[in-house]
Tab-separated table of C-alpha atoms and ligand atoms in Angstrom:
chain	number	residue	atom	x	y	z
A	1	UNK	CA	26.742	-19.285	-35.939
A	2	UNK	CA	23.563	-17.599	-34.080
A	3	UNK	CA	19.948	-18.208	-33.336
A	4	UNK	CA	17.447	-16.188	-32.448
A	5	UNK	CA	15.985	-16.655	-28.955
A	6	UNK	CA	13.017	-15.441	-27.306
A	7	UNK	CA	13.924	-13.015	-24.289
A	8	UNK	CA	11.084	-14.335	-22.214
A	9	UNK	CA	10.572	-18.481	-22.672
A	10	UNK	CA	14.231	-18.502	-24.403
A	11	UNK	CA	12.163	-20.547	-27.375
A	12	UNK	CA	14.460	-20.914	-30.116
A	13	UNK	CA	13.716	-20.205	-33.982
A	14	UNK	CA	16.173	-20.479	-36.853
A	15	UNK	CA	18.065	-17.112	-38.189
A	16	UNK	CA	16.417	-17.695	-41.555
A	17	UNK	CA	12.703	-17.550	-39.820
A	18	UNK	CA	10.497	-14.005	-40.522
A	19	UNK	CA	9.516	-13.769	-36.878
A	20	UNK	CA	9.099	-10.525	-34.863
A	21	UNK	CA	7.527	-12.420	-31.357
A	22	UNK	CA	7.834	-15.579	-30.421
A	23	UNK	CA	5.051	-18.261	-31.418
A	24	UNK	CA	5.048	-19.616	-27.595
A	25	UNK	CA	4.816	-16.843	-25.572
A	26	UNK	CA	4.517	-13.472	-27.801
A	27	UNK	CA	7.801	-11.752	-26.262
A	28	UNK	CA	10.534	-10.340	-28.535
A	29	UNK	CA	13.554	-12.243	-29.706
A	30	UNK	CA	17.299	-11.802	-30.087
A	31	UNK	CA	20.015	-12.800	-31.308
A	32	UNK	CA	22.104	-15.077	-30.370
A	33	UNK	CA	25.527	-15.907	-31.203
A	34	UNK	CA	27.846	-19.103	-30.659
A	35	UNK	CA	30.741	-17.126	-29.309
A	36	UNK	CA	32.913	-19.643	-28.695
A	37	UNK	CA	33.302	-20.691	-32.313
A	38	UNK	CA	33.562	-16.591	-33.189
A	39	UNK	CA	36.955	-15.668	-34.981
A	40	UNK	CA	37.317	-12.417	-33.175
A	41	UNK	CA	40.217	-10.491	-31.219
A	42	UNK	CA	40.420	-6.637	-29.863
A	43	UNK	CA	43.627	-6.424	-32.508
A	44	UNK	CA	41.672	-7.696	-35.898
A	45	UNK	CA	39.077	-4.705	-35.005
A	46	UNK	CA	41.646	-2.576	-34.123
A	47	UNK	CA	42.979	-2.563	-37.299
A	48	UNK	CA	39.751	-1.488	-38.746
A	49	UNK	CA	38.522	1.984	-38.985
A	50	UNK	CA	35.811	3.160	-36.291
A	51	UNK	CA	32.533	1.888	-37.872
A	52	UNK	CA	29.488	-0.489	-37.452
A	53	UNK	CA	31.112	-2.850	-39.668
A	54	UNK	CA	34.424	-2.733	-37.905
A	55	UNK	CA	32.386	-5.169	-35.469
A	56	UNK	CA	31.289	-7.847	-38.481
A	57	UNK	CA	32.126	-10.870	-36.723
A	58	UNK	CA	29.038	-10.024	-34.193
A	59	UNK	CA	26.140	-9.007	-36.753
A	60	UNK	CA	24.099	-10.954	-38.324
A	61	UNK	CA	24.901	-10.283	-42.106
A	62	UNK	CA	27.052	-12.506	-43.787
A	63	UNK	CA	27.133	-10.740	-47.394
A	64	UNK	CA	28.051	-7.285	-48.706
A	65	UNK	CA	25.711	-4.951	-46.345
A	66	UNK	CA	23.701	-2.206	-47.312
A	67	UNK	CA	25.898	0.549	-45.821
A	68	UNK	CA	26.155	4.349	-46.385
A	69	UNK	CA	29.375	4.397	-43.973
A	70	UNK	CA	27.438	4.167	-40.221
A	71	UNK	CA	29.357	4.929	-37.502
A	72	UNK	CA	32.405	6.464	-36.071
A	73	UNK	CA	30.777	9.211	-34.630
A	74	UNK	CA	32.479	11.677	-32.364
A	75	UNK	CA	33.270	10.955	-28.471
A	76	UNK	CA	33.007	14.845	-27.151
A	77	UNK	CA	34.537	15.932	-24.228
A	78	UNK	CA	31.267	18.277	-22.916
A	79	UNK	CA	34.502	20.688	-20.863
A	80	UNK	CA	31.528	23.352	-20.245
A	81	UNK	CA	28.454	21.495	-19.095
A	82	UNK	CA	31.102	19.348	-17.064
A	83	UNK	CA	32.549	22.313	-15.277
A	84	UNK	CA	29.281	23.511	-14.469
A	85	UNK	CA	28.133	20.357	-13.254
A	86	UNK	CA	31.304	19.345	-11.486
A	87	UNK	CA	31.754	16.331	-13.211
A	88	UNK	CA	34.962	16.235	-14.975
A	89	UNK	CA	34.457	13.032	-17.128
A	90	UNK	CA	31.634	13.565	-18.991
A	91	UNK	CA	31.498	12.956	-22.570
A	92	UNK	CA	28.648	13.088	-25.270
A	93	UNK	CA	28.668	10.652	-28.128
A	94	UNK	CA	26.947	12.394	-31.438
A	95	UNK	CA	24.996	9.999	-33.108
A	96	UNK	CA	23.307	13.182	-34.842
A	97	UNK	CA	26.317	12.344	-37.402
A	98	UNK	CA	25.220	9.294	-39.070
A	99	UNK	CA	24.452	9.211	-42.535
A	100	UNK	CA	20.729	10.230	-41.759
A	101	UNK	CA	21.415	12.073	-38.754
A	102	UNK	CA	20.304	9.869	-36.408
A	103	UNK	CA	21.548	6.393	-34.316
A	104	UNK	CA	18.833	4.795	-36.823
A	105	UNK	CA	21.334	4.179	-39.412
A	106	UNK	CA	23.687	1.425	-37.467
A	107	UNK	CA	20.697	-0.273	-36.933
A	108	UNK	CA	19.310	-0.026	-41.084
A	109	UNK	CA	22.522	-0.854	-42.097
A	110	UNK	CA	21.749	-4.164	-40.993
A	111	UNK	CA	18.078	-4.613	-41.143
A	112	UNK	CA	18.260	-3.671	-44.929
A	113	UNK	CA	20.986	-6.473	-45.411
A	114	UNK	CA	18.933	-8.780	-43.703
A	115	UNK	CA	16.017	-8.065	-45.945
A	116	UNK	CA	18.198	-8.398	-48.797
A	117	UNK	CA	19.641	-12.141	-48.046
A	118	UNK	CA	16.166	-13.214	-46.305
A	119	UNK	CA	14.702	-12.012	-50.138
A	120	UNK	CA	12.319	-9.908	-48.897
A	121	UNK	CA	10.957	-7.567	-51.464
A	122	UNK	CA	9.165	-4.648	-49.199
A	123	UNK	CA	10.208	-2.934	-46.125
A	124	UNK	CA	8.226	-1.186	-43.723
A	125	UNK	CA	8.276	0.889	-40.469
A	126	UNK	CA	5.909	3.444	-38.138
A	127	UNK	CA	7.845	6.167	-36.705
A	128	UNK	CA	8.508	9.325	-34.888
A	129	UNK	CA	10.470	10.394	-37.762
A	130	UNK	CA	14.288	9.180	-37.590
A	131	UNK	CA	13.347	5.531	-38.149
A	132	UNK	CA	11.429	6.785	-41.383
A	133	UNK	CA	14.359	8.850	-42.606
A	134	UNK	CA	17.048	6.183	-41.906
A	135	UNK	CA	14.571	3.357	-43.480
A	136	UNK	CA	13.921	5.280	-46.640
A	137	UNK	CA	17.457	6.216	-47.157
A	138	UNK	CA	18.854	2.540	-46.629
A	139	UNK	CA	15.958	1.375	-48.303
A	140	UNK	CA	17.187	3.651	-51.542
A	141	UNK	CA	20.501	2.306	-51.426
A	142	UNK	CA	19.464	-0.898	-51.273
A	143	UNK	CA	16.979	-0.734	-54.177
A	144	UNK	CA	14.350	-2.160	-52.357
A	145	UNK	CA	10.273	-0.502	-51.861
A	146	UNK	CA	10.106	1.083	-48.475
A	147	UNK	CA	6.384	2.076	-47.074
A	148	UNK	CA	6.819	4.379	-43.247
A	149	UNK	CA	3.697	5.030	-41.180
A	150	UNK	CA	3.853	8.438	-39.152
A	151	UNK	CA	1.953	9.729	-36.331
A	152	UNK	CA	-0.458	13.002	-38.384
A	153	UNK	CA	1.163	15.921	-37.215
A	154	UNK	CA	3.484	14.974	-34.600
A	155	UNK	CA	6.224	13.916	-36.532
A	156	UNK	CA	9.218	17.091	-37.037
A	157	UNK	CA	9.723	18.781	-40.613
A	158	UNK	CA	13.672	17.317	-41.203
A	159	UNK	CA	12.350	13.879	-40.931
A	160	UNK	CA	9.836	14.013	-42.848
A	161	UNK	CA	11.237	15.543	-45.588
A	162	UNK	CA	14.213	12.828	-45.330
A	163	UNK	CA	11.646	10.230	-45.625
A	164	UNK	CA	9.570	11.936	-48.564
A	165	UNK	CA	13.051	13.063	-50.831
A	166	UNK	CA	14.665	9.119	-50.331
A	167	UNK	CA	11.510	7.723	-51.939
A	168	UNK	CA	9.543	5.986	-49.048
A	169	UNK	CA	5.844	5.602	-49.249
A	170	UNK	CA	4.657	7.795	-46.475
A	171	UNK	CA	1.685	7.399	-44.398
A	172	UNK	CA	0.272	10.022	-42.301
A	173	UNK	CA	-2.163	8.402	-39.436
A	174	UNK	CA	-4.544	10.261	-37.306
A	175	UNK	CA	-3.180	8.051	-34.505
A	176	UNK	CA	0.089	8.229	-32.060
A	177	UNK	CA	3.001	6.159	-32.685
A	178	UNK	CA	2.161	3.858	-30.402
A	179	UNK	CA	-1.013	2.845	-33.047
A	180	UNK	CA	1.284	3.547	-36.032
A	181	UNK	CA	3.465	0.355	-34.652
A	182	UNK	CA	0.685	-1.695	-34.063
A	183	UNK	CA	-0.909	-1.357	-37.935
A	184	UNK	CA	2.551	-1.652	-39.893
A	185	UNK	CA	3.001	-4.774	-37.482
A	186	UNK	CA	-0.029	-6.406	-38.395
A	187	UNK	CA	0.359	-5.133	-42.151
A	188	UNK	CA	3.703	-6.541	-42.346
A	189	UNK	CA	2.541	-10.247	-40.714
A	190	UNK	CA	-0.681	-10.252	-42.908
A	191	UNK	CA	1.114	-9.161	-46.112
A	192	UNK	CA	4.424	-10.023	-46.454
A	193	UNK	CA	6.461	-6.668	-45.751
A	194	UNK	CA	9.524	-6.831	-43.788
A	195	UNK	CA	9.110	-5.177	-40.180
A	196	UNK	CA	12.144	-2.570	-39.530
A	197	UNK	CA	11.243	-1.153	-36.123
A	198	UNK	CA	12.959	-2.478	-33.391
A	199	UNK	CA	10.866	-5.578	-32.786
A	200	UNK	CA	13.015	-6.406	-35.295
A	201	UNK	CA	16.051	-8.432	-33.563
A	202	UNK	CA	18.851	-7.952	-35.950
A	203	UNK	CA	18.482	-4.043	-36.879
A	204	UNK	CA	18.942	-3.836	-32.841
A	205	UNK	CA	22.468	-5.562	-33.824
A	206	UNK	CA	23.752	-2.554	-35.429
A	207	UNK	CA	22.621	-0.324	-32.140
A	208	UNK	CA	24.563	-2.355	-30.315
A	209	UNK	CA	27.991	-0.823	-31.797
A	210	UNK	CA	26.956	2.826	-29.753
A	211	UNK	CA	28.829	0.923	-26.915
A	212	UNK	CA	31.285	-1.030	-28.868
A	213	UNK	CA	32.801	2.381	-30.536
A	214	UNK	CA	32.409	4.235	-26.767
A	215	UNK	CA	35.210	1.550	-25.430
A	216	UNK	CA	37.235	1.984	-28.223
A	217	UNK	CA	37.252	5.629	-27.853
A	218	UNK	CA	38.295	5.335	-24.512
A	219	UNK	CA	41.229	2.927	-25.862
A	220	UNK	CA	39.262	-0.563	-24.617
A	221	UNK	CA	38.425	1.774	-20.917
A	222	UNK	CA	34.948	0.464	-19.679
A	223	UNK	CA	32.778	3.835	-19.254
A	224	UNK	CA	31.308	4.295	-15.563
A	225	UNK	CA	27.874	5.472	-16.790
A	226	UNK	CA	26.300	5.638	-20.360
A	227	UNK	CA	22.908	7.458	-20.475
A	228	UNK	CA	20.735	7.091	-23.075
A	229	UNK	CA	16.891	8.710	-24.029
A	230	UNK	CA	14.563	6.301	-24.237
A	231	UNK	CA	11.199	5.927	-26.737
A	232	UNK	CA	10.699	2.659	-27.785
A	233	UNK	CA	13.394	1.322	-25.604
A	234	UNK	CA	15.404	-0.718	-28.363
A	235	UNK	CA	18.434	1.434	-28.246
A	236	UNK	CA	19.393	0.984	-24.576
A	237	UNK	CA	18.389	-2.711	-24.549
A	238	UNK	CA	21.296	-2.939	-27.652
A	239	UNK	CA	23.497	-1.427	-26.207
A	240	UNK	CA	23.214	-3.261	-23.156
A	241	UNK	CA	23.092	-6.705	-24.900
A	242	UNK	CA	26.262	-5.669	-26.879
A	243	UNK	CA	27.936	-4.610	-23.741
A	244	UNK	CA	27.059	-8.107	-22.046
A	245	UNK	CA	28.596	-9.574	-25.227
A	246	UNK	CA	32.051	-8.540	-25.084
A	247	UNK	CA	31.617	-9.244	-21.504
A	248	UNK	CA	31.087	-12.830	-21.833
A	249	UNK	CA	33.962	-12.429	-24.891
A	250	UNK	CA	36.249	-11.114	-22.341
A	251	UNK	CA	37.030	-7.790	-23.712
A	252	UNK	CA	35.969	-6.056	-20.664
A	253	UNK	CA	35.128	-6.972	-16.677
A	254	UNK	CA	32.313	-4.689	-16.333
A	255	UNK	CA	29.690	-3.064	-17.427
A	256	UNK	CA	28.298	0.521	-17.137
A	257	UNK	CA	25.553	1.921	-15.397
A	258	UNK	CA	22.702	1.954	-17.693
A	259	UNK	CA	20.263	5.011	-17.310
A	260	UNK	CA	17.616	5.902	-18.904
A	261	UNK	CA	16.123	9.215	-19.404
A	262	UNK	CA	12.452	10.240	-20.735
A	263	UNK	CA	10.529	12.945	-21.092
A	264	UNK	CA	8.450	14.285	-18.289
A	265	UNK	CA	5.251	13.531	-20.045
A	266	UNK	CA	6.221	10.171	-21.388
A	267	UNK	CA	7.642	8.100	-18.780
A	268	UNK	CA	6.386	4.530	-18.601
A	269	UNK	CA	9.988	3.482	-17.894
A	270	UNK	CA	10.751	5.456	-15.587
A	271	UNK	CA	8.233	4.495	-13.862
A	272	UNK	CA	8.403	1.145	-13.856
A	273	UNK	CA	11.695	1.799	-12.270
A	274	UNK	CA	10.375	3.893	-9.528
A	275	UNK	CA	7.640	1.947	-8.423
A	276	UNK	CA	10.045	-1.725	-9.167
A	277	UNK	CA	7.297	-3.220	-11.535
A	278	UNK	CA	8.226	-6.178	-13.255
A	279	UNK	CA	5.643	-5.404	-16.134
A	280	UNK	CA	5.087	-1.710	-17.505
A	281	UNK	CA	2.240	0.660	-17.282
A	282	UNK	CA	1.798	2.018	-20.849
A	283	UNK	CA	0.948	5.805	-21.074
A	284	UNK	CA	-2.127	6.062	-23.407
A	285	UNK	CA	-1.691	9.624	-24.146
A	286	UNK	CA	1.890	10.522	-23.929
A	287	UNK	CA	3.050	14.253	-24.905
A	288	UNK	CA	6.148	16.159	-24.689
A	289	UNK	CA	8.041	19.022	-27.207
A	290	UNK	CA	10.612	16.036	-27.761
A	291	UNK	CA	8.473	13.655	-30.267
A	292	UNK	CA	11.110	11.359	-31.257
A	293	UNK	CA	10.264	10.001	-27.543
A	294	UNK	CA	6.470	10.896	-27.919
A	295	UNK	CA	5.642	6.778	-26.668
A	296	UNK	CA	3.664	5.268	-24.390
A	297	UNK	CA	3.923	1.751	-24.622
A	298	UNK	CA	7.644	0.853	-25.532
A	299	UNK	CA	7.920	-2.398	-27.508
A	300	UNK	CA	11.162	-3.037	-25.914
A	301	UNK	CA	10.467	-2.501	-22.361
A	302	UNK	CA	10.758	-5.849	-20.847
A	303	UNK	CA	14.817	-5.853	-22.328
A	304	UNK	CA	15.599	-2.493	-21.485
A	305	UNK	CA	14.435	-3.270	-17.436
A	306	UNK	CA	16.529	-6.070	-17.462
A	307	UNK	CA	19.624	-3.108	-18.812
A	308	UNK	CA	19.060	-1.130	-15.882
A	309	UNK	CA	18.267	-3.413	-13.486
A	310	UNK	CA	21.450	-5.317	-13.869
A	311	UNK	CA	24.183	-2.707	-14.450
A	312	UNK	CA	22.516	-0.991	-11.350
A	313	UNK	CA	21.662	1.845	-13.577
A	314	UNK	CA	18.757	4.111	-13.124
A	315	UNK	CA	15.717	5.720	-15.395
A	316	UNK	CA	14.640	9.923	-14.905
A	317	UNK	CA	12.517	11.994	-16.117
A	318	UNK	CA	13.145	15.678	-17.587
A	319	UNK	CA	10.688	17.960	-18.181
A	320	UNK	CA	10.259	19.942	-21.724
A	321	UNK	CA	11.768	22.588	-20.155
A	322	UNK	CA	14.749	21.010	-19.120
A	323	UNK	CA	14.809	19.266	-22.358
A	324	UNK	CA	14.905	22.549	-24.319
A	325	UNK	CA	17.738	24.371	-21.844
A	326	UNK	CA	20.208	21.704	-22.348
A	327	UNK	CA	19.236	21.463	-25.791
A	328	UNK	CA	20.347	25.684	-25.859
A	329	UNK	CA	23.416	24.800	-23.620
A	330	UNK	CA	24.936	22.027	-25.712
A	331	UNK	CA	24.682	24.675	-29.022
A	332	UNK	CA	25.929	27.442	-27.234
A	333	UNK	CA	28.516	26.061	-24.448
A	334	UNK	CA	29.600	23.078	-26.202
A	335	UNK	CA	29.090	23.836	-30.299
A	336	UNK	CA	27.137	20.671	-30.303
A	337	UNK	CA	23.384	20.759	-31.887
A	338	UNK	CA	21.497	18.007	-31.004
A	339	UNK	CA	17.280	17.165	-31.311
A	340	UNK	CA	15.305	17.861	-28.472
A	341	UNK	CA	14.989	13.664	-27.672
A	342	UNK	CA	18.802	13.651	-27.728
A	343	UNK	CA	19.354	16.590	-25.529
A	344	UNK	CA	16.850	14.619	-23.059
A	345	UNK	CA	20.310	12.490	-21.477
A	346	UNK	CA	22.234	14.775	-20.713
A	347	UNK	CA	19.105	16.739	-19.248
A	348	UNK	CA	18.863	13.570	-16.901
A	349	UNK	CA	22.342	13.741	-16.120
A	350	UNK	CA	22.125	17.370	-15.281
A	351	UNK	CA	19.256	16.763	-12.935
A	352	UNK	CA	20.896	13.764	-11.715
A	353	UNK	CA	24.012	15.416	-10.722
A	354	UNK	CA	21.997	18.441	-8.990
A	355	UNK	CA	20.001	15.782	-6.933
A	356	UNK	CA	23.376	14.176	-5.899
A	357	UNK	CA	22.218	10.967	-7.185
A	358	UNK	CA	25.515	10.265	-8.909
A	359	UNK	CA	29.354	10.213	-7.912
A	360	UNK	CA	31.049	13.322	-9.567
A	361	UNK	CA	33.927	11.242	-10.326
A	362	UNK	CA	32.167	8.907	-12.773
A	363	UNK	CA	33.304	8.474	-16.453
A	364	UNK	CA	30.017	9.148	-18.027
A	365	UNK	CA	29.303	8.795	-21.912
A	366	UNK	CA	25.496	10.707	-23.080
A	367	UNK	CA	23.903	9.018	-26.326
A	368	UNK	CA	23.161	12.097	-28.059
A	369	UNK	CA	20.939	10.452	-30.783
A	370	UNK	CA	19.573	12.972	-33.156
A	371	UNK	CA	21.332	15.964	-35.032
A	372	UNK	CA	19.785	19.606	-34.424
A	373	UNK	CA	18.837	19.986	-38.048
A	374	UNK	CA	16.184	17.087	-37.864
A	375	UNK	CA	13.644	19.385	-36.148
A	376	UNK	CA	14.207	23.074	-37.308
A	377	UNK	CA	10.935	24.364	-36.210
A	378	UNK	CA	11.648	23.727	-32.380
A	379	UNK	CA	15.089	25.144	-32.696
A	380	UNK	CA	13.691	28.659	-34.538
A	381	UNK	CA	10.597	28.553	-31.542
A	382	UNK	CA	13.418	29.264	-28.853
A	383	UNK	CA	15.686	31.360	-30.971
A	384	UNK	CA	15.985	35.370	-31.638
A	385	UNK	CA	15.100	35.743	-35.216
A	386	UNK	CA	17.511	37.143	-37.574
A	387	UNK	CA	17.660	41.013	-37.549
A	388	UNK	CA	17.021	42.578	-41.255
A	389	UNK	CA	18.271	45.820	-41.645
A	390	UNK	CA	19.022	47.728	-44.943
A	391	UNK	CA	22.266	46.904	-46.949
A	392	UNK	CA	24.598	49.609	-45.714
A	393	UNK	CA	27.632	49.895	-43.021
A	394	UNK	CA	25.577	52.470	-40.677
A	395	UNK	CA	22.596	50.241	-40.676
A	396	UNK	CA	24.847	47.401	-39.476
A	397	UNK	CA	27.072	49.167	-36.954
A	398	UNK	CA	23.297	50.220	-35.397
A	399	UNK	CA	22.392	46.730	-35.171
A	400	UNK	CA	25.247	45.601	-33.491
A	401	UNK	CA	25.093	48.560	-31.359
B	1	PLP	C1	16.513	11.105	-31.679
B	1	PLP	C2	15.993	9.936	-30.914
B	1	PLP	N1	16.418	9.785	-29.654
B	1	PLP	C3	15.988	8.753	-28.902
B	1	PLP	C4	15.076	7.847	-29.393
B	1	PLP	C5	14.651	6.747	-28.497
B	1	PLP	O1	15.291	5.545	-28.815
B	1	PLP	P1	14.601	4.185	-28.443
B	1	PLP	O2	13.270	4.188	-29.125
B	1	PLP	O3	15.498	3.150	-28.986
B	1	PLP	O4	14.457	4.164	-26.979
B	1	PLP	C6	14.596	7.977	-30.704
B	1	PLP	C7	13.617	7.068	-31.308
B	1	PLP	O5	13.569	5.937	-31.125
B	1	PLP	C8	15.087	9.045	-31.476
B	1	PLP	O6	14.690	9.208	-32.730
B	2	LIG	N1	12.016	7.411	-32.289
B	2	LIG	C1	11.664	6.312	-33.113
B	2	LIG	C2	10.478	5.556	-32.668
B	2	LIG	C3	10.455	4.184	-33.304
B	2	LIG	O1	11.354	3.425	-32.697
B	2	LIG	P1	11.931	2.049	-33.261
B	2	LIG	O2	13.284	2.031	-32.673
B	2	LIG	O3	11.021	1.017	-32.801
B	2	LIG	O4	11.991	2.100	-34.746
B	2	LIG	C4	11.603	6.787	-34.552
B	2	LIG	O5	12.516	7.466	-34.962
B	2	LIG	O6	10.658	6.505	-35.261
């Protein structure tokens, strides 16, 4: 029913194989599916409720999966922002409403069920934090030993405590992410751990549904423009490869402009966009208040390219600044509370818009990707604190005054 095929040599291994790169060439894999002898129609999903799983037919789990109900997140309407912006179609899909909080969880949903039927006993991850908290809670519910690696210090308090309360080993290395990925990588090969980040091909699967559920949403209407952050690069390269699936399926005739966003300080991507590099530049020391994105050297780079390249999408960069406004405007305008990483696309859509780089008329659907509650400390750094006063009416009518 699928393979899994190497992106760059298109090598071929078996599904069953525990392979992260490909033995010819080193590049990542993917999988792929026979879809001509797929059993699958618009009206059987349909009939299912708005989920990961509504989508079974292309993942990779055959079994009962490891779920804590994944998906169906809200498609808002940002009226506000829009107005402000001029652009009357844009929308904001809140990931921050998975189980863990985070887009993480469509993609552990089916990692963990992979490590379940490929019998691995152990399964492992580095991490900015979300990846942690979504591995350790999957891991829980799947009964199966979970050790996360986690950048010392750089890593915000919500995930971490996720992480630490579901059970998971947890690592703290005086290193960024970027080493953090590296070590669990090599730990996993030399001893036997199953590899969750998103070198892994099939957790990628689950991302994939962002843009399945978006369509839906829109009653089977192919968005203009779907803008996502980008760290490690796996989630826009899923979404993409999903997109091109029900493409080839013929469930849509297009596809959407894929854009990128990053953080000012972090911006391989971008640009290798800019400049039209076919290989990236890694950042060595990349920085910005949004540390889910905090990477230099996305894994998934050489996919995600190929995203924007071909949907004649486009990558931007947003400064912390920016980050943090939009971050204020989506609580306060919208009633939406988002992470700082998350808050990042619809930053880049804001600047995009202001630099008239985009048609006002577009359809456009931000990956918000992270809930406000994962990083608490950034949120009470920008905010007012609470005014105490003492317990009586005249005390409170003062403070309102
Ligand atoms: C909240 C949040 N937004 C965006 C990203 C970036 O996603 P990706 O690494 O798939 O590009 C991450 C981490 O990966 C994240 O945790
Ligand atoms: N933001 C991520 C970084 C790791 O990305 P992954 O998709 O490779 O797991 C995180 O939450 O750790």
């Amino acid at each position: 029913m699928y393979r899994l095929v190497c992106v760059h040599c298109g090598a071929t291994y078996t599904p069953d194989q525990i392979i992260y790169t490909c033995n010819r060439c080193g590049h990542l894999l993917t999988v792929e599916y026979d879809l001509d002898g797929i059993d699958v129609s618009r009206d059987k999903w349909n009939r299912r409720s708005l989920s990961v799983w509504r989508y079974r037919e292309l993942l990779p789990v055959r079994g009962e999966p490891v779920s804590l109900q994944e998906g169906g997140t809200p498609l808002y309407h940002l009226k506000n922002i829009g107005k402000e912006l001029g652009l009357s179609e844009l929308y904001a899909k809140h990931e921050g409403m998975n189980p863990t909080g985070s887009f993480k969880d469509r993609g552990m949903t089916v990692g963990v069920s992979m490590a379940r039927e490929l019998g691995m006993t152990t399964v492992a991850c580095a991490s900015t934090g979300n990846t942690s908290a979504s591995l350790a809670a999957y891991a829980a519910k799947g009964s199966i030993p979970c050790v996360v690696l986690l950048p010392a210090g750089k890593v915000a308090l919500g995930k971490v405590a996720q992480a630490l309360m579901h059970g998971a080993r947890v690592i703290s290395i005086r290193g960024n992410f970027d080493k953090a990925l590296e070590m669990v990588h090599e730990l996993c090969i030399s001893q036997g751990l199953y590899l969750l980040n998103s070198v892994n091909p099939y957790r990628l699967e689950g991302q994939k549904t962002i843009g399945f559920e978006a369509i839906d949403q829109f009653g089977g209407e192919v968005p203009d423009r779907m803008v996502l952050p980008v760290g490690n690069a796996g989630n826009i390269s899923a979404v993409y490869k999903g997109l091109r699936e029900l493409e080839a399926l013929g469930f849509i005739d297009r596809l959407p402009m894929m854009t990128g966003i990053q953080a000012a300080g972090s911006q391989p991507v971008v640009r290798a966009i800019e400049q039209n590099l076919e290989v990236l530049v890694p950042e060595s020391a990349p920085e910005t208040v949004a540390t889910a994105i905090r990477i230099g050297a996305p894994v998934n780079a050489e996919k995600a390219l190929v995203a924007i390249r071909e949907t004649g999408g486009t990558a931007a960069a947003v400064t912390d600044e920016e980050i943090l406004a939009m971050q204020r405007d989506l609580a306060r305008k919208e009633g939406i509370g988002v992470e700082p990483a998350s808050a990042a696309s619809v930053a880049g859509i804001r600047k995009l818009a202001e630099l008239g780089l985009i048609d006002k008329d577009e359809r456009i659907v931000c990956v918000v990707t992270g809930h406000l509650l994962k990083d608490p400390e950034t949120v009470v750094r920008q905010c007012e604190p609470p005014i105490e006063i003492d317990a009586d009416l005249s005390s409170l009518l003062s403070a309102l005054r």
